[in-house]
Structure formats: structure tokens, C-alpha cells
Coordinates of C-alpha atoms and ligand atoms in Angstrom, one line a residue:
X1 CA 19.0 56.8 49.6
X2 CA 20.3 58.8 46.6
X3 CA 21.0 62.3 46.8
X4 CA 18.4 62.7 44.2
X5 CA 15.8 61.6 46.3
X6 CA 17.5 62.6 49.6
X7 CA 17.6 66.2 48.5
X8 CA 14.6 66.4 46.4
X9 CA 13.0 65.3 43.2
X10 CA 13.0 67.0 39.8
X11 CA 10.1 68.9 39.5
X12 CA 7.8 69.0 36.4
X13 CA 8.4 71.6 33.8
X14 CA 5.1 73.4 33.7
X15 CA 4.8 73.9 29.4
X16 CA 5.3 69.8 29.4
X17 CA 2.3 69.8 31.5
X18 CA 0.5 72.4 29.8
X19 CA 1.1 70.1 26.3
X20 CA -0.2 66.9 28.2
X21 CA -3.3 68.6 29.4
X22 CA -4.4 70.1 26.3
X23 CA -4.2 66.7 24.3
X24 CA -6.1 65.3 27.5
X25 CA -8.9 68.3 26.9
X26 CA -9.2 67.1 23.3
X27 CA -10.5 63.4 24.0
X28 CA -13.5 65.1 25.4
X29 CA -13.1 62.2 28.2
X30 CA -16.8 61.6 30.4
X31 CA -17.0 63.9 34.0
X32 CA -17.0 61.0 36.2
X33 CA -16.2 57.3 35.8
X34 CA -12.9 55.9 36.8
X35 CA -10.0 58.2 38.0
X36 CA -6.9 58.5 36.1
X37 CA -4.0 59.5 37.9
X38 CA -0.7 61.2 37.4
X39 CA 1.9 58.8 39.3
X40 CA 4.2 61.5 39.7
X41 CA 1.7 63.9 41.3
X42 CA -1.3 61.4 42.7
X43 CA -3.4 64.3 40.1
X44 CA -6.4 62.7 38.8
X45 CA -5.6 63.8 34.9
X46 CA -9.0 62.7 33.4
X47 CA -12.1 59.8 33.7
X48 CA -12.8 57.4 31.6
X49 CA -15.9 55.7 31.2
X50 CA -16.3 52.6 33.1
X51 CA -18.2 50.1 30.6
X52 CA -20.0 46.5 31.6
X53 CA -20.7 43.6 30.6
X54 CA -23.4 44.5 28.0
X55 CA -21.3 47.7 26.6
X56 CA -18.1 45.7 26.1
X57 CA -20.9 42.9 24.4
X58 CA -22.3 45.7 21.8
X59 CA -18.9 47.0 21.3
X60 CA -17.8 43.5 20.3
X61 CA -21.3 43.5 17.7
X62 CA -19.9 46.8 16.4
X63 CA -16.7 45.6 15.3
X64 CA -17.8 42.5 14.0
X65 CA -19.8 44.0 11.7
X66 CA -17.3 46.4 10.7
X67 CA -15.2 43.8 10.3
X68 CA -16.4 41.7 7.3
X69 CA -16.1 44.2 5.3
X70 CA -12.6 45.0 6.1
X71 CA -11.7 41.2 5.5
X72 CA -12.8 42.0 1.9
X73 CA -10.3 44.9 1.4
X74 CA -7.5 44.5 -0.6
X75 CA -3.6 44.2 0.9
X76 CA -3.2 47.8 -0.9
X77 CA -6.0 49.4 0.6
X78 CA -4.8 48.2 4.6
X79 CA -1.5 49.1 3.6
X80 CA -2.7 52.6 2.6
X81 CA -4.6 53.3 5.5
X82 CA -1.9 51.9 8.2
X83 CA 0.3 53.8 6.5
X84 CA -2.0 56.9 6.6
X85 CA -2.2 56.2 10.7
X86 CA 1.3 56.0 10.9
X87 CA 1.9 59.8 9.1
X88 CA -0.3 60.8 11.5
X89 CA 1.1 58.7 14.7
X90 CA 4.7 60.7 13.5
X91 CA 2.9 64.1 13.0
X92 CA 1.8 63.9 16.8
X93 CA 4.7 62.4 18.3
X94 CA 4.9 65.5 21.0
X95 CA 1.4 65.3 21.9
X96 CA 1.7 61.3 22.3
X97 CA 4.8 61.5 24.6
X98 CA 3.3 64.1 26.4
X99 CA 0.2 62.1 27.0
X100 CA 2.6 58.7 28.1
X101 CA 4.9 60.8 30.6
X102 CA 1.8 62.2 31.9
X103 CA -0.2 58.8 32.3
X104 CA 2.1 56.7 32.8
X105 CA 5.3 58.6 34.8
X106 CA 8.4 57.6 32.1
X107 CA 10.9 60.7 31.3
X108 CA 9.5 62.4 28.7
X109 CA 13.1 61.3 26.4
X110 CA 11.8 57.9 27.0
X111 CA 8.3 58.3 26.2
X112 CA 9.8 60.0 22.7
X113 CA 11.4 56.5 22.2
X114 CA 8.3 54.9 23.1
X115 CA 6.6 56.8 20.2
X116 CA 9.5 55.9 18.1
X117 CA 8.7 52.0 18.8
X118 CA 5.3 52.3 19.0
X119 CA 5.3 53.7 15.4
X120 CA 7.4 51.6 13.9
X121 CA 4.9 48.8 14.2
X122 CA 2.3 50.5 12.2
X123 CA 5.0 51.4 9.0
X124 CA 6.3 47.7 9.9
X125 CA 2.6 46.0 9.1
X126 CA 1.9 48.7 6.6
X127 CA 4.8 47.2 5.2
X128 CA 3.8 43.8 5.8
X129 CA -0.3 44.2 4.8
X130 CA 0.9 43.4 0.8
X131 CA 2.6 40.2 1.7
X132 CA 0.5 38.0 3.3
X133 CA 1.8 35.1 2.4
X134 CA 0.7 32.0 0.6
X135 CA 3.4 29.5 -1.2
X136 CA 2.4 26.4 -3.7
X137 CA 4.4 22.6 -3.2
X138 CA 3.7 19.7 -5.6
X139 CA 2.1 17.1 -3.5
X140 CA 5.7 14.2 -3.1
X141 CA 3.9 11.5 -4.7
X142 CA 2.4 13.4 -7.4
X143 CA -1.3 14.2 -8.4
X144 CA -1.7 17.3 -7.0
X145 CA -0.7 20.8 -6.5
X146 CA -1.0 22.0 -2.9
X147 CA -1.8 25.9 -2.5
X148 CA -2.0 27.3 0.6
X149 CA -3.1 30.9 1.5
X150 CA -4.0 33.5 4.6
X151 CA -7.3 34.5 6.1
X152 CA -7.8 37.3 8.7
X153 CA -8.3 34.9 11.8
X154 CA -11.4 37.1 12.6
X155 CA -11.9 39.7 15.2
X156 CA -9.2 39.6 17.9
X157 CA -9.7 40.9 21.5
X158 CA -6.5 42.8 22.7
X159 CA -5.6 43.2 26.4
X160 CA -2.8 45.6 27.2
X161 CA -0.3 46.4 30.3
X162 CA 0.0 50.3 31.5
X163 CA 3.9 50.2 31.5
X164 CA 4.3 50.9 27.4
X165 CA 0.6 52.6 26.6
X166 CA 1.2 53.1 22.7
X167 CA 4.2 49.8 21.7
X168 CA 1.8 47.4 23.2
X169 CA -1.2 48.8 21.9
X170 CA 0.3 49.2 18.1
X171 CA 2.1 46.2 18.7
X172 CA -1.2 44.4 18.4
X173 CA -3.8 46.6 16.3
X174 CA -1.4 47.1 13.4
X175 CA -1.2 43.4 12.5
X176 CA -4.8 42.8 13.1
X177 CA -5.5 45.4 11.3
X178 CA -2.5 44.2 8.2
X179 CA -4.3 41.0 7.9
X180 CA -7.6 42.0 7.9
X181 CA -9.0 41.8 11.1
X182 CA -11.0 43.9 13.5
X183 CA -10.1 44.5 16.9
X184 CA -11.5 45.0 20.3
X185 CA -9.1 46.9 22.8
X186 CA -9.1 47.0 26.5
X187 CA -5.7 48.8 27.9
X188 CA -5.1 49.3 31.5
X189 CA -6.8 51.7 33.4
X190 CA -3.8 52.6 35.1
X191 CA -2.8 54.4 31.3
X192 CA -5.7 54.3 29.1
X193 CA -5.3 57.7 27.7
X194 CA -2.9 57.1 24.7
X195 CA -4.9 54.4 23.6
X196 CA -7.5 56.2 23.2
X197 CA -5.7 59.0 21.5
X198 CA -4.1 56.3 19.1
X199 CA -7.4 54.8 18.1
X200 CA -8.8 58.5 17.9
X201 CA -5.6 59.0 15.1
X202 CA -6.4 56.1 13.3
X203 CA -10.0 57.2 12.4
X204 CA -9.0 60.2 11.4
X205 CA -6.3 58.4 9.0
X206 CA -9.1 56.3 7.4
X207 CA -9.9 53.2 9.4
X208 CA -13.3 52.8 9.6
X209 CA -15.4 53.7 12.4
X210 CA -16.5 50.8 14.3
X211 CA -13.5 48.6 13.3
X212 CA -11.1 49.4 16.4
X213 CA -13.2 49.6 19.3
X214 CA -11.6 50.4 22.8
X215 CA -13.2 49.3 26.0
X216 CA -12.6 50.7 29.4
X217 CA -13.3 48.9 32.0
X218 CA -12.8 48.0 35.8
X219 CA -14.3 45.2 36.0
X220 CA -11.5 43.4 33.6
X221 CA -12.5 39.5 34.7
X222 CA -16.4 39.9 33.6
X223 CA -15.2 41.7 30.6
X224 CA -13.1 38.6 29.6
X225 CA -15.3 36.3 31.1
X226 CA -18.4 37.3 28.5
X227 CA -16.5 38.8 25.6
X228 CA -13.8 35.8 25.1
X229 CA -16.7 33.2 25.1
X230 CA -18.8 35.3 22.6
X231 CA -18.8 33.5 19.4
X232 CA -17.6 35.8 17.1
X233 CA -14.6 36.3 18.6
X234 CA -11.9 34.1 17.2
X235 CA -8.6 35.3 18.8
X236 CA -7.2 36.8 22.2
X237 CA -3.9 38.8 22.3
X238 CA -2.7 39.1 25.8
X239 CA 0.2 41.2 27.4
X240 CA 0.3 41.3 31.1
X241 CA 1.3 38.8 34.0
X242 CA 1.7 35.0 34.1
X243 CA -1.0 34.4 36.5
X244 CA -3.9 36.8 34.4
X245 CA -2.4 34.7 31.3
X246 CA -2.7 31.6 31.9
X247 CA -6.7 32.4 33.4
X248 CA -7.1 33.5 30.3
X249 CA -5.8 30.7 28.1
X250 CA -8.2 28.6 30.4
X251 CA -11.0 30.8 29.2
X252 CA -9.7 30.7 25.9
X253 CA -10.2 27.3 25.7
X254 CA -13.6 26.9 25.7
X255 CA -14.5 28.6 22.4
X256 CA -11.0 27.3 21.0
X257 CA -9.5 30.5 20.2
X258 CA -6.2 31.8 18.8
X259 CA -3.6 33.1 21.0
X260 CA -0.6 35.1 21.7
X261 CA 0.6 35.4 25.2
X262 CA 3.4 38.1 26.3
X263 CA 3.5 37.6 29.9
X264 CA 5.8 38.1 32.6
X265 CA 10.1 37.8 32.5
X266 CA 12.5 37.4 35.2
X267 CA 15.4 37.9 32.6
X268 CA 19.5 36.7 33.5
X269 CA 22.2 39.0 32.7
X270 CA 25.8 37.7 32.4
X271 CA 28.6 40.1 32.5
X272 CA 31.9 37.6 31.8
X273 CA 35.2 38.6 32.7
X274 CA 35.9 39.6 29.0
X275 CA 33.4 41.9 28.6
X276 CA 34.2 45.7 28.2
X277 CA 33.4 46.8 31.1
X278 CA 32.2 50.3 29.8
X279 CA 29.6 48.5 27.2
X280 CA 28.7 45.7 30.1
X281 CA 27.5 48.8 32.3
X282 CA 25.6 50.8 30.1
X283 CA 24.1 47.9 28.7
X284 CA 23.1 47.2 32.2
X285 CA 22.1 50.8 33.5
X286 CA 19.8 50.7 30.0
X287 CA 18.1 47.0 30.4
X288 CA 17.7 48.0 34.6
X289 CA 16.4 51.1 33.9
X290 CA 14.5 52.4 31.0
X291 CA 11.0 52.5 32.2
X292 CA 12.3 53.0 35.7
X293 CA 12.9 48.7 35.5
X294 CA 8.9 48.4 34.9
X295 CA 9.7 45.9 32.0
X296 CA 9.3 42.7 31.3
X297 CA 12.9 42.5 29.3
X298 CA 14.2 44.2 32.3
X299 CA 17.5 43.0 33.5
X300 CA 16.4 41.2 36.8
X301 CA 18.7 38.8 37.9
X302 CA 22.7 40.4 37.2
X303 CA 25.4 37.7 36.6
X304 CA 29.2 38.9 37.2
X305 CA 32.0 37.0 36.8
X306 CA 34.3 37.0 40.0
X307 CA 37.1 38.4 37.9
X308 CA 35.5 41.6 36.8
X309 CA 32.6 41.7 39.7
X310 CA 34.2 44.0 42.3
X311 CA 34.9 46.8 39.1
X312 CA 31.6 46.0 37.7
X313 CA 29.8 46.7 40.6
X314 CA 31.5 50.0 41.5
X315 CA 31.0 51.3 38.2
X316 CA 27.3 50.3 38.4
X317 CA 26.8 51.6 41.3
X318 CA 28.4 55.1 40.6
X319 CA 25.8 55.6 37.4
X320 CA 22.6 54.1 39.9
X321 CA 23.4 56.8 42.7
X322 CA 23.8 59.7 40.5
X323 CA 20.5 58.7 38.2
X324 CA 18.2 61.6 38.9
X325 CA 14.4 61.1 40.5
X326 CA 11.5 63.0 39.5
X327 CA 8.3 63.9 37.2
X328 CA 9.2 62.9 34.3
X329 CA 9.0 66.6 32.6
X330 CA 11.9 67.2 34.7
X331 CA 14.8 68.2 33.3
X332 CA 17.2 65.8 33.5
X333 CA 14.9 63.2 35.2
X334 CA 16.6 59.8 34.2
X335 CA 14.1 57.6 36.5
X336 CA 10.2 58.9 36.8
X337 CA 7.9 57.6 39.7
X338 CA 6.9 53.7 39.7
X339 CA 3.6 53.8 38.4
X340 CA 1.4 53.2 42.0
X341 CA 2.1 52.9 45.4
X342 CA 2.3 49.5 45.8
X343 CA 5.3 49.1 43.7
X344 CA 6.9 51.4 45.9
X345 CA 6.2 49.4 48.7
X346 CA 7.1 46.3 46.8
X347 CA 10.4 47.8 46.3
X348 CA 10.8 48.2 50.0
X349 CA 10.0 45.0 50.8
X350 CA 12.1 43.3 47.8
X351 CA 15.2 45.2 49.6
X352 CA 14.8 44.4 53.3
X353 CA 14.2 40.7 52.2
X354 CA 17.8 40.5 50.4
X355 CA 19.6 42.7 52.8
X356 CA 18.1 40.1 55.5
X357 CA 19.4 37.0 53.4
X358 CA 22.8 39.0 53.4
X359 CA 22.7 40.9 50.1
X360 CA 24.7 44.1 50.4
X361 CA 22.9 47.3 49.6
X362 CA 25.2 49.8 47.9
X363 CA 23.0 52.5 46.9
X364 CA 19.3 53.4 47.0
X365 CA 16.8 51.0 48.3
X366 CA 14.4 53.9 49.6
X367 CA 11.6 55.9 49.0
X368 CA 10.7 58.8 49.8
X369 CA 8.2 61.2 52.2
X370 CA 6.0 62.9 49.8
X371 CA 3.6 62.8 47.1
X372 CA 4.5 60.5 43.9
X373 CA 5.7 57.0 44.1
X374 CA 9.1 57.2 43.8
X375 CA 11.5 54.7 44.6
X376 CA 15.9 55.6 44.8
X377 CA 17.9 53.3 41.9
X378 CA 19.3 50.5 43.9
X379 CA 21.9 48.2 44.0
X380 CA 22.3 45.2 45.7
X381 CA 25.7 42.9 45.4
X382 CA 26.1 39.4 46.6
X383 CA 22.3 38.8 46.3
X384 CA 21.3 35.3 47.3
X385 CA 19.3 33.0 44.6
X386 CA 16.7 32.5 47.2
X387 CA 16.0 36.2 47.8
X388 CA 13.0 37.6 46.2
X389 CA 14.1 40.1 43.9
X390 CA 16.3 36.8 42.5
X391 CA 12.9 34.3 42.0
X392 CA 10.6 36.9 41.4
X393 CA 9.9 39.9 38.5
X394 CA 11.1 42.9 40.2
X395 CA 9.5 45.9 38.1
X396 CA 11.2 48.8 39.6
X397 CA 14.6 50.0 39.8
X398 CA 16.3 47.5 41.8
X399 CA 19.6 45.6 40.4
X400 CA 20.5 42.7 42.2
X401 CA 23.8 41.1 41.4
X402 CA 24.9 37.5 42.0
X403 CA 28.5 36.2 41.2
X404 CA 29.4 33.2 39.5
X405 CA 32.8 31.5 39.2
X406 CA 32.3 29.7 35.3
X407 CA 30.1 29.8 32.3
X408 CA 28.5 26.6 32.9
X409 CA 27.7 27.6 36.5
X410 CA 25.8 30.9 35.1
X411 CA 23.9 29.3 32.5
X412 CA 23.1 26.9 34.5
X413 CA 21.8 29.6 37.0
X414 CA 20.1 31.8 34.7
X415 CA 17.8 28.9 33.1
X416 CA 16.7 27.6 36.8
X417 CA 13.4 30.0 36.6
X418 CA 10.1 29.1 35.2
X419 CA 10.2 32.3 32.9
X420 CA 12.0 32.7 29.4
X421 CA 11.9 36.0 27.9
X422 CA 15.0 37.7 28.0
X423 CA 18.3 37.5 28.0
X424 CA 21.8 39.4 27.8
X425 CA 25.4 38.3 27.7
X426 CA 28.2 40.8 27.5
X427 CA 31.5 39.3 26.4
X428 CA 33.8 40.3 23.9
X429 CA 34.3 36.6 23.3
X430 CA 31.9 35.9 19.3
X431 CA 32.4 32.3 20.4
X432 CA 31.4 32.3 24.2
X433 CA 28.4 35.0 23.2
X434 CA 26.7 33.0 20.9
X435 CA 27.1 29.6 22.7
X436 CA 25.8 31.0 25.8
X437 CA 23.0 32.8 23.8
X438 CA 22.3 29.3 22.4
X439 CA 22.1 27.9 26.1
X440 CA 19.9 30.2 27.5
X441 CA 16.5 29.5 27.6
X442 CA 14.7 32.9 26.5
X443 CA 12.9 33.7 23.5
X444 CA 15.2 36.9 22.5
X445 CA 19.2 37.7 24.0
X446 CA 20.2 41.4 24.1
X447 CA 24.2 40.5 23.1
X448 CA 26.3 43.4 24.4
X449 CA 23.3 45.7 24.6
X450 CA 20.7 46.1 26.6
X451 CA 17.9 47.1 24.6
X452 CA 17.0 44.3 21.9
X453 CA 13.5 45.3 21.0
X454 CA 12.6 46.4 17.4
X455 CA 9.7 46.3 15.3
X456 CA 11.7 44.0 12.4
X457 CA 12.1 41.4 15.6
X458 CA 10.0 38.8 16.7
X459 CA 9.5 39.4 20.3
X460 CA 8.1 36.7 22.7
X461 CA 8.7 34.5 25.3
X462 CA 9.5 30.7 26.2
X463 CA 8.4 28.7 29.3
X464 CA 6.2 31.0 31.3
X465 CA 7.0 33.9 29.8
X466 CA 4.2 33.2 26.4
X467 CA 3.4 31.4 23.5
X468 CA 3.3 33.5 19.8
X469 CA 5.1 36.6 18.7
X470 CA 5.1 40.1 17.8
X471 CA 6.5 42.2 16.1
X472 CA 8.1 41.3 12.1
X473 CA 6.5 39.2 9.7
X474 CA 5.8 36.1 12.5
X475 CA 3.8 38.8 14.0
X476 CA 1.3 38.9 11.3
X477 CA 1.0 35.4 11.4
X478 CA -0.5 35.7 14.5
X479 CA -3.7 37.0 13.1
X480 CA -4.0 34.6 10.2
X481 CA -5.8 31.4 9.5
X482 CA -3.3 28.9 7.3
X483 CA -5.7 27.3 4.4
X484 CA -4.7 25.1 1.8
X485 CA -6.4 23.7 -1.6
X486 CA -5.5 20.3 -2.9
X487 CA -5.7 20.5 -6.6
X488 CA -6.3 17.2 -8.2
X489 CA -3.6 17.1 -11.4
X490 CA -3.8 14.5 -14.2
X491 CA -0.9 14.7 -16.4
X492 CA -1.6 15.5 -19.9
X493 CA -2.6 12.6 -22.4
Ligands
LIG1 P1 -1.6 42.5 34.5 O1 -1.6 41.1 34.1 O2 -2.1 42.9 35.8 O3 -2.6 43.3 33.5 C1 -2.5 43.4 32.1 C2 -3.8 43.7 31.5 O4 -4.7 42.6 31.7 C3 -4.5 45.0 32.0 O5 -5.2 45.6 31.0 C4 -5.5 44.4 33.0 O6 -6.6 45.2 33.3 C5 -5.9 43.1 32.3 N1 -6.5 42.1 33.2 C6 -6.1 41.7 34.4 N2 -6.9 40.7 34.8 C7 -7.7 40.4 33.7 C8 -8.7 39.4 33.5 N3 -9.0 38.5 34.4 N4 -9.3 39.4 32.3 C9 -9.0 40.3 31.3 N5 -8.1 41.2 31.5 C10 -7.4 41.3 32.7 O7 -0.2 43.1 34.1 P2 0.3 44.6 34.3 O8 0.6 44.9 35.8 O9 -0.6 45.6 33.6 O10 1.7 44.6 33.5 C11 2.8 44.1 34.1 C12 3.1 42.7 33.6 O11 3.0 42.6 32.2 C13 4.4 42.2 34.0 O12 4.3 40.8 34.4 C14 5.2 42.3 32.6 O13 6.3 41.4 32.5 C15 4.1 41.9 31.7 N6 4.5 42.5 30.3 C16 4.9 41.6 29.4 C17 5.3 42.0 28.2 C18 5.7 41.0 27.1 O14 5.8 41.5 26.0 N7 6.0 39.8 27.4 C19 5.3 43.4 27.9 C20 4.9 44.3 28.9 C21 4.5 43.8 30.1

């Protein structure tokens, strides 16, 4: 156990509640309906309204509508308005972090960063809305002129995770929005709240009323069940889990719609001998534990190289132990709870599996008694590749190092999983970085950092791990239909 959780959590500073609360009061939120909770304090915060089958259905009649006529805007005008949303997203970066540490337990530093990202993707499309593309090619054997251009795909259903409330809900609405599509939006119920409060923002910066709808619901398999197979919905944007993924490219499939898929990671980290050992660890301490390792770019399976391994893992260890536990208004709170109880419990049991396949635990790798699901930074050396936390996506705070003697033998290692998201390589070798980045089969490597996301990057996965992208100008292809015209050409007489 750490002595931060041995001796006691951070407690919440009471005027970051206060903030959190008082945006909470102004989404006029239903009395009843389901529960959200605080994860750092079990609190129920605020109810949302649980909607069925037939709401979700008239919501998706609502934006429909709404959206033929936003197909016929100009570029200019979405650009105006997203960039309108985006002022506004900026102007209320306090009361959005708030609402995230809050909902969904990260330090309230993080959830600043959070707001950061999650803001860049609405100036990014704003951006993007006046280039939507389009090029001309003579046809090769003559004849004709071949034009092609973009057309909003048609109203996109969205489906979010609860472990990055606003990125993965801007990450999605702003391109729909760029290239002219609505959107239907159904986030987590475990960290609905800043969706809402985002959606609330963009009305009041000018997007029309029934364009963005949000749907809250708890019954999330009848949602997708009747909405994805209701024919005016032509795409489905998905981040979550492998398994909820692929059920709902198999329900995608019957209507033939468009879709992106950000699902789970199990991402390989390689620390090489030649890596500076200072920027190989806090590379690591950042990809292990920002968001408290609830990622899916989280470093989960930690590659050393004998030669630097036993110096590697000291130092590692030494920066996991004295990462302080608590609410994430803390002061000083470097790791907030895990956001329910069974991750806690997950944690527990990932440990005791590898310490009984002969892992070694070095710190952590406990919870604690009280209220809030908090879970001690842990590190585990010589972690066998048939332990769980090695074949599995950990989510929580848990670093589990393997050694390996050459490069082959790691790369070899880190593509044997069925998931491809991630990666990270920390050598100071140009050479060996990017022909190991090369060999790795992920859809993005962090090289000598550990955090590689960025609105200007397109972000998605390989293998199991999704199909599409987000994020840059690939992410606005995501949301448009390719057409072309072939132009019959004489030449002249
Ligand atoms: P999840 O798959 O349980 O849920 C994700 C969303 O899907 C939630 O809104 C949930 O209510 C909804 N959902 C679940 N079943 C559904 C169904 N049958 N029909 C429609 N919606 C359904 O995932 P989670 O626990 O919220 O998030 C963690 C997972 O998300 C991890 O696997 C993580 O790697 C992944 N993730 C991926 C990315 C990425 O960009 N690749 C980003 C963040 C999280």
C-alpha cells in the first residue's frame, strides 16, 4: 500500500465542489431518473432522465429534420458557429473541469487538460468546416474530366465512454457538425453531465436547436438496437470496448451504415537500454497514469531492456509510491478514484493473479477501507505474459513490467495481442525508434513521450482496437460521402 492511501486520502477542497455543484444546479437536471454518482464520494451529484425506446426514436425525428437544413449551410456559416462554440467552450473552461473532476473523479489539473483537448477539436473542425475537400483528375485515357466532391454522410449516432466526458464527445460532434451533419449523442451514464453541459454551450453559440440531440439512457442495447436500424440514420461513431463494438458493427450491418470504431488497447511500451532513463520514466509515470490508467492509450504492457531494467524499475517505482490518492479537488491529488467499484476490485484481482504467476509487487496493489474507489499506484516487475494484467486492458493504475533481452524479441512480444492502438518506444537511438515504430502494430506510437494525442492527429486503432479515425483532417472524412461526376469532353473541332 502507498503511504498515501495507507495514511489517508486527499480530501476535496470544498470551493472546487461548491464550483461543480453550481454548474450542476444550472442544467436544471429531472428529480429522479438515473443516479449520478461522485466516484470519489459514492454522492449521487444529479439524475438524468432515463429515456426509451420511443424517446431516443423522436429524438432521432428531431435531428433529422434539423438536419437538412444544416446540410444546406455554407462551410463559412459551420465554421462560424463551431468557432462560436469553441469561444464559449474556452470561456467556461473552470466550470467544465469542475463538472469532469466531479463526474468522473480525474485531478482537477487533468480535467483542465481534458478541456484543453476537448476544445481543441471544435477550433480544429472549425478550422477544417471550409475545406471540405473535392480534387478534379483527367480521366487516363481521355474524354472526360472526373470531379469528385463531399456530402455530409447524414445524421450520425454517437456513443461515448465515461473516462474522457468532453474529448470523446467533441471528438465526434465537431466533425459532424464541420461537414454538415446532425448528430444524436448518447454518453455514458457513468459521466453524462458534461455532455450535456457541452451541448447546452453549443446552442447558446448558434447551433440550432434540435440539431445535436443527447439521449440518456440505461437501457443502452434497445437504444442501439431501434435507433441504428432506423432509416434515416446513415452513420454510427463508437468509442468504448471491443466486445460492445463489434455488436454494434453487427447491427450496423443491416442498414449498411458508416462507421468509426475506437475500441479497446492493450498498448506495449519499450524502454531500450539507450533510452534516458529520466524521459523513459516520466514518459511512463504520464502514459500509466493520467486518468488514473483509465485509458485506452494507456501504457499496459512495460518492456525493459535487461541492461537498464533493474534502474528503470527503481526509479518507477519511487515516482508510483509517492503519487498521491484522493478526490480529485485535492490538493496535490496526482491519481483520483477509479471510476466504480468494480474497477477496484478488478485491480485486486489483476494483482493477486500476477503475484501468483510470480510477478513481484513493488508498491501499491491495494485499496483501501472507506468510501470512494480508490486503488494504490502499483508496480509489478518480472510480470509473466500469461498474467492477466499482460493479455488483458488493465484500466487502473497498475504497471506491469516484463523484461526482454533484444529488439526483435520485444517487438515480437508487443505485436502478439489482438489489439493495436498504441504504442511507445523510448530510445535515444533515431534509427532503432523509428524502425521499431515501423514494426509495431498500432495505429499511433508515443516516441519518447507518453502522451501522443492531439487534435491535428489522426487517432485510431488497428486489429481490434477500430477501424476509422479522429481527430485532423481524416477525421472529417469520417462524416463525408465521396461523389464523383464524370464529365464527358470532346476536344474542340
Ligand atoms: P463500454 O463499451 O462499456 O461503453 C461505451 C459506451 O457504449 C457507453 O456509452 C455505453 O453505455 C455504451 N454501450 C454499451 N453497450 C451498448 C450497446 N449494446 N449499444 C449501444 N451502446 C452501448 O466502454 P466504457 O467502459 O465506457 O469505456 C472503456 C472502454 O472504452 C475501454 O475498452 C477503452 O479502451 C475504450 N476507449 C477507447 C478509446 C479509443 O479512442 N479507442 C477512447 C476511450 C475509451
Amino acid at each position: 500500500m502507498t503511504a498515501a492511501v495507507a495514511t489517508g486520502l486527499i480530501a476535496a477542497d470544498p470551493a472546487g465542489l461548491a464550483v461543480a455543484d453550481e454548474v450542476i444546479r444550472s442544467l436544471e437536471l429531472p428529480a429522479s431518473g438515473i443516479a449520478v454518482a461522485d466516484p470519489a464520494t459514492a454522492e449521487t451529484i444529479g439524475f438524468i432522465p432515463d429515456v426509451d425506446v420511443d424517446g431516443a426514436l423522436a429524438a432521432v425525428r428531431s435531428a433529422d429534420a434539423a438536419g437538412a437544413a444544416w446540410a444546406r449551410t455554407t462551410p463559412r456559416k459551420r465554421a462560424s458557429v463551431l468557432h462560436g462554440w469553441w469561444a464559449l467552450l474556452v470561456e467556461h473552461t473552470e466550470q467544465l473541469a469542475h463538472l469532469i473532476t466531479r463526474e468522473m473523479g480525474k485531478p482537477l489539473g487533468e480535467a483542465r487538460a481534458e478541456v484543453k483537448y476537448g476544445t481543441d477539436f471544435v477550433r480544429w473542425y472549425a478550422e477544417e468546416a471550409v475545406r471540405p475537400g473535392g480534387n478534379f483528375r483527367p480521366a487516363p485515357d481521355g474524354g472526360a474530366d472526373i470531379v469528385t466532391s463531399r456530402s455530409p454522410v447524414g445524421l450520425a449516432v454517437l456513443i461515448t465512454p465515461w473516462n474522457f466526458p468532453l474529448a470523446m464527445a467533441t471528438r465526434k460532434i465537431a466533425p459532424a457538425l464541420a461537414a454538415g451533419c446532425a448528430a444524436l449523442i448518447k454518453p455514458a451514464t457513468l459521466t453524462p453531465l458534461t455532455t450535456i453541459y457541452a451541448v447546452d454551450l453549443a446552442r447558446r453559440a448558434g447551433v440550432p436547436e434540435d440539431l445535436v440531440q443527447v439521449v440518456t439512457t440505461s437501457s443502452s442495447s434497445s437504444f442501439s438496437a431501434a435507433v441504428l436500424r432506423d432509416e434515416r440514420v446513415r452513420k454510427v461513431s463508437f468509442t468504448g470496448s471491443t466486445p460492445v463494438g463489434k455488436q454494434l458493427l453487427q447491427l450496423a450491418s443491416e442498414n449498411v451504415l458508416r462507421t468509426s470504431m475506437e475500441l479497446g488497447g492493450n498498448a506495449p511500451l519499450i524502454v531500450f537500454d539507450d533510452a534516458d532513463l529520466e524521459r523513459a520514466v516520466a514518459g511512463t509515470v504520464a502514459a500509466k497514469l493520467r486518468n488514473g490508467g483509465q485509458s485506452c492509450i494507456a501504457a499496459n504492457r512495460i518492456y525493459v531492456q535487461d541492461g537498464i531494467a533493474d534502474d528503470f524499475v527503481d526509479a518507477l517505482t519511487a515516482r508510483l509510491a509517492e503519487a498521491s490518492v484522493g478526490n480529485g479537488f485535492g490538493a496535490g491529488t496526482v491519481v483520483g478514484p477509479l471510476i466504480d467499484d468494480r474497477a477496484v476490485a478488478q485491480m485486486a484481482s489483476f494483482t493477486a493473479d500476477a503475484v501468483a504467476r510470480g510477478a513481484v509487487l513493488r508498491t501499491g496493489g491495494t485499496g483501501h477501507d472507506g468510501v470512494g474507489n480508490f486503488f494504490a499506484p502499483t508496480v509489478l516487475d518480472h510480470t509473466p505474459a500469461t498474467a492477466q494484467v499482460a493479455t488483458s486492458e488493465i484500466f487502473g493504475p497498475i504497471a506491469a513490467i516484463q523484461r526482454f533481452r533484444t529488439e526483435a524479441d520485444a517487438i515480437e512480444r508487443a505485436n502478439a495481442t489482438e489489439f493495436g492502438l498504441a504504442g511507445y518506444v523510448f530510445t535515444e537511438s533515431l534509427d532503432r525508434a523509428l524502425n521499431v515504430a515501423d514494426a509495431l502494430q498500432t495505429g499511433l506510437v508515443g516516441i519518447n513521450q507518453g502522451v501522443p494525442s492531439n487534435a491535428a492527429a489522426p487517432f485510431g486503432g488497428v486489429k481490434q482496437s477500430g477501424l476509422g479515425r479522429e481527430g485532423s483532417a481524416e477525421g472529417l472524412d469520417e462524416y463525408q460521402n465521396i461523389r464523383f461526376y464524370n464529365i464527358s469532353r470532346r476536344p474542340s473541332a
